[in-house]
Amino acid sequence: MEIYDILKRELEKLEIKVEKKEIGEVLEIKDGIAKISGLKDVENFELIKFERVDTGGVVLNLEKENVGAIVLGDFSKIKEGDIVTREKRILSVPVGEKMIGRIIDPLGNPLDGKGKIEPNAFFPIEKIGPSVVDREPVNSPLHTGIKLIDALIPIGRGQRLVFLGDRTTEKSSWALTLILNQKRETKRPICIYVAIGKKEAEIARIYEMFKREGVLDYTIFVSASASMPASFWYLAPYSGCAQGEYFMEKGEDVLIIYDDLTNHAHSWRQIALILRRPPGREAYPGDIFYLHSRLLERSAKLNKEKGGGSLTAIPLIETQEGDIATFIPTNVISICDGQIYFDYSLYLKGQKPEISIGLSVSRVGSAAQTKAMKKVAGRLKLELAQFLELERFLEFIEEVDPETRKKLERGRRILEVLKQESLKPLSFEKEVVSIYAAVEGFLDKIPLEKVKQFETELHQKIEEEKPEIFQEIVNSGDLDEKILRELNKVIENLLKEYESQRR
Amino acid sequence: MKNEVEKLADLIFKISKQKKRKELIARALIKILKEKRKLHLLPKLLEEIKKRIKTEETILVLAREFDEKEIKEIKEKIEKILGKEVKIKLNKEIIGGFLIKNINYLIDASVKGFLNKLKKHLWKFMTS
């Protein structure tokens, strides 16, 4: 009886209205691309609907007699002659605070089975980035928790920095380390992880890791897995960017990782070829540069009048056999404000992170570096450059004079200190202390294999005996005389312990 | 850029809308094409004209048969409203009511369309 009432009530709500609809008819469909006749007044990027199967689509090609559209979802049931209706709105995604902690597809539908998400707003997927007058130079740092990057290739909030590397390197893990590190940042950015063309198993593994580490409190996971059609791969980064823009416009900081844009370029090549757009170099369509530039131009540091929010983008690009001079890598490098190159040969040598210092650069980040880090990084750069040159020069010479030997030993220890495991970010104050100890030559007397041990013990000792050193560095962001004196004392005490152990 | 055949097709299609003297137009066309030695264009021309007819065509789909007098009445009334010529088709699939269809527009007042709407509404209600 109750069901009867509910049904009756629902049926009464239903309006029987006859209306004039603008329609089209499917002419042909292949690999997720539909050719449709009719749809006379349809706009580019407008949403359309395949009525019979209740699937959406996006118009991409407006031609003389027909329109080309990508199907968003299962295209196997669409037939020739199916009716297509206009939705009369540009493709947009739901955005908002409720998205945080969820794993969603590029259209904003939840994939974690935790129910519907109430959006705060709808943002268009395609948008032109903020204009010149709304921006300001990058001026605050984004700590990565990776010593080498924070010291030598610093990233600022609002910067775009590409991670390049062969598929055998751990660039994905290092990018994830960035997200992990934001957990204890005082001014924590919202993180967005966009997985493009990743395996379902890998996505599940990353999601579990996020859950375990408590990352989901501030992270949105946009997933376009390998099993989704190319249209989803194509939309994923733009959709993730729209999620970020919502927070940026509210004045918050956002960190977004596109993993990876090589797959994204592949998906666009596939769509463009089926749409019969003329292929160019490496069969990519003519607008492949604009594909990435319009996406990365949307990251920005907004000025005070616009709320001061920022969107930092870390795109990942896969290289082939270490060649960064191919089409897509050079494109993205030229768009971004710097690159970090992960070198497979360094990975084999056991250097972690396997970053090639010579090929990596950050063009704007140093302006945003914290004072304390700037102080130690200046020395670090110099020492490291000298060491790398010497090492190459002395590769085949066994006997060297004591002065040079000292430089070599110092350099080896600095490299050792910069080593780090992926997914284990180090807090900023600890990074500063470690690098300080290395460049000031405190480690020179310690055997190379004990450097790592010394480093962890030093951090422990400071935490136990003089936690105010860490506190002070965090609060002031600087290394003044007073802290240095205290720090020197702690390091020397620990050194003495080591020496007595050796005897 | 429109090519020769398309231009010609546009022209003929426009003239032939005036109902009178259709035969005369056809004869004149063939005569001119013959003179200019362009008779080989005829098949292409036919195709283009067919395309144009299809884009202009409006179809009224009905569910059951009516007698001729009724159909004539319906046709006249709808043509008056739309200001266009209407073709009538029968399709039992729509169950009842009618559909008016053009390449760009659809007016759905069929029982089938209504049932589909009902299905979607109830489905949404049940899954939410």
XYZ file of C-alpha atoms in Angstrom, chain B:
128
model
C 33.510 27.202 -51.394
C 30.559 25.760 -53.159
C 31.310 23.963 -56.364
C 29.435 24.173 -59.632
C 27.112 21.256 -58.961
C 26.157 22.541 -55.524
C 25.363 25.978 -56.870
C 23.247 24.502 -59.638
C 21.482 22.221 -57.156
C 20.671 25.185 -54.933
C 19.217 27.062 -57.876
C 17.077 24.221 -59.177
C 15.844 23.417 -55.705
C 14.766 27.009 -55.222
C 12.967 27.262 -58.556
C 11.225 23.949 -58.181
C 9.531 25.098 -54.992
C 7.161 27.080 -57.173
C 4.841 24.297 -58.022
C 4.051 25.234 -61.582
C 5.915 24.190 -64.721
C 8.182 21.596 -63.151
C 8.422 19.646 -66.354
C 9.409 22.718 -68.269
C 12.266 23.387 -65.860
C 13.543 19.847 -66.196
C 13.485 20.026 -69.978
C 15.277 23.375 -69.998
C 17.941 22.061 -67.635
C 18.713 19.032 -69.750
C 18.822 21.149 -72.867
C 21.333 23.555 -71.350
C 23.483 20.738 -69.949
C 23.521 19.107 -73.379
C 24.564 22.317 -75.066
C 27.344 22.889 -72.597
C 28.397 19.216 -72.778
C 27.912 18.747 -69.064
C 25.417 15.887 -69.043
C 27.804 13.776 -66.970
C 27.039 16.022 -64.015
C 23.470 14.745 -63.795
C 23.996 11.925 -61.247
C 25.904 14.218 -58.882
C 23.266 16.887 -59.320
C 20.567 14.406 -58.426
C 22.413 13.440 -55.262
C 22.782 17.052 -54.167
C 19.120 17.767 -54.780
C 18.107 14.691 -52.832
C 20.208 15.923 -49.911
C 18.419 19.254 -50.018
C 15.029 17.617 -50.113
C 15.965 15.570 -47.076
C 17.064 18.558 -45.016
C 13.801 20.368 -45.767
C 11.559 17.373 -45.331
C 9.214 17.266 -42.376
C 7.621 13.970 -41.426
C 4.505 13.390 -39.392
C 4.557 9.932 -37.825
C 1.224 8.426 -36.853
C 0.485 5.214 -35.012
C -2.529 3.910 -36.905
C -4.172 4.251 -40.273
C -6.854 6.800 -40.933
C -9.093 7.042 -43.949
C -8.054 9.366 -46.737
C -10.375 12.163 -45.817
C -9.100 12.323 -42.252
C -5.504 12.238 -43.365
C -6.083 15.064 -45.769
C -7.635 17.115 -43.001
C -4.789 16.443 -40.578
C -2.203 17.206 -43.197
C -3.789 20.485 -44.166
C -4.074 21.652 -40.598
C -0.497 20.813 -39.689
C 0.864 22.315 -42.869
C -0.984 25.476 -42.004
C 0.615 25.621 -38.540
C 4.138 24.781 -39.670
C 3.988 26.584 -42.980
C 5.670 23.603 -44.585
C 4.822 20.591 -46.613
C 4.425 17.487 -44.466
C 4.893 13.841 -45.369
C 2.935 11.230 -43.478
C 4.423 7.961 -42.283
C 2.998 5.111 -40.292
C 4.875 3.496 -37.435
C 3.101 1.210 -34.995
C 6.067 1.326 -32.630
C 5.078 4.698 -31.226
C 1.827 3.088 -29.943
C -0.255 6.250 -29.994
C -0.084 10.014 -30.413
C 2.168 11.531 -33.041
C 5.707 12.664 -33.846
C 6.740 15.582 -35.998
C 10.290 15.160 -37.196
C 12.669 17.217 -39.218
C 16.418 16.926 -39.599
C 16.924 19.500 -36.840
C 13.814 19.286 -34.707
C 11.607 16.755 -33.014
C 8.217 17.255 -31.433
C 7.440 14.150 -29.470
C 3.828 13.635 -28.459
C 3.828 9.875 -28.788
C 2.795 7.348 -26.170
C 6.188 5.689 -26.557
C 8.003 8.913 -25.741
C 5.827 9.414 -22.700
C 6.444 5.880 -21.449
C 10.176 6.399 -21.878
C 9.999 9.569 -19.825
C 8.085 7.712 -17.151
C 10.657 4.938 -17.110
C 13.539 7.389 -16.700
C 11.770 9.286 -13.939
C 10.975 6.156 -11.943
C 14.460 4.773 -12.480
C 16.022 7.957 -11.164
C 13.678 7.884 -8.187
C 14.433 4.259 -7.429
C 18.204 4.568 -7.662
C 18.460 7.749 -5.589
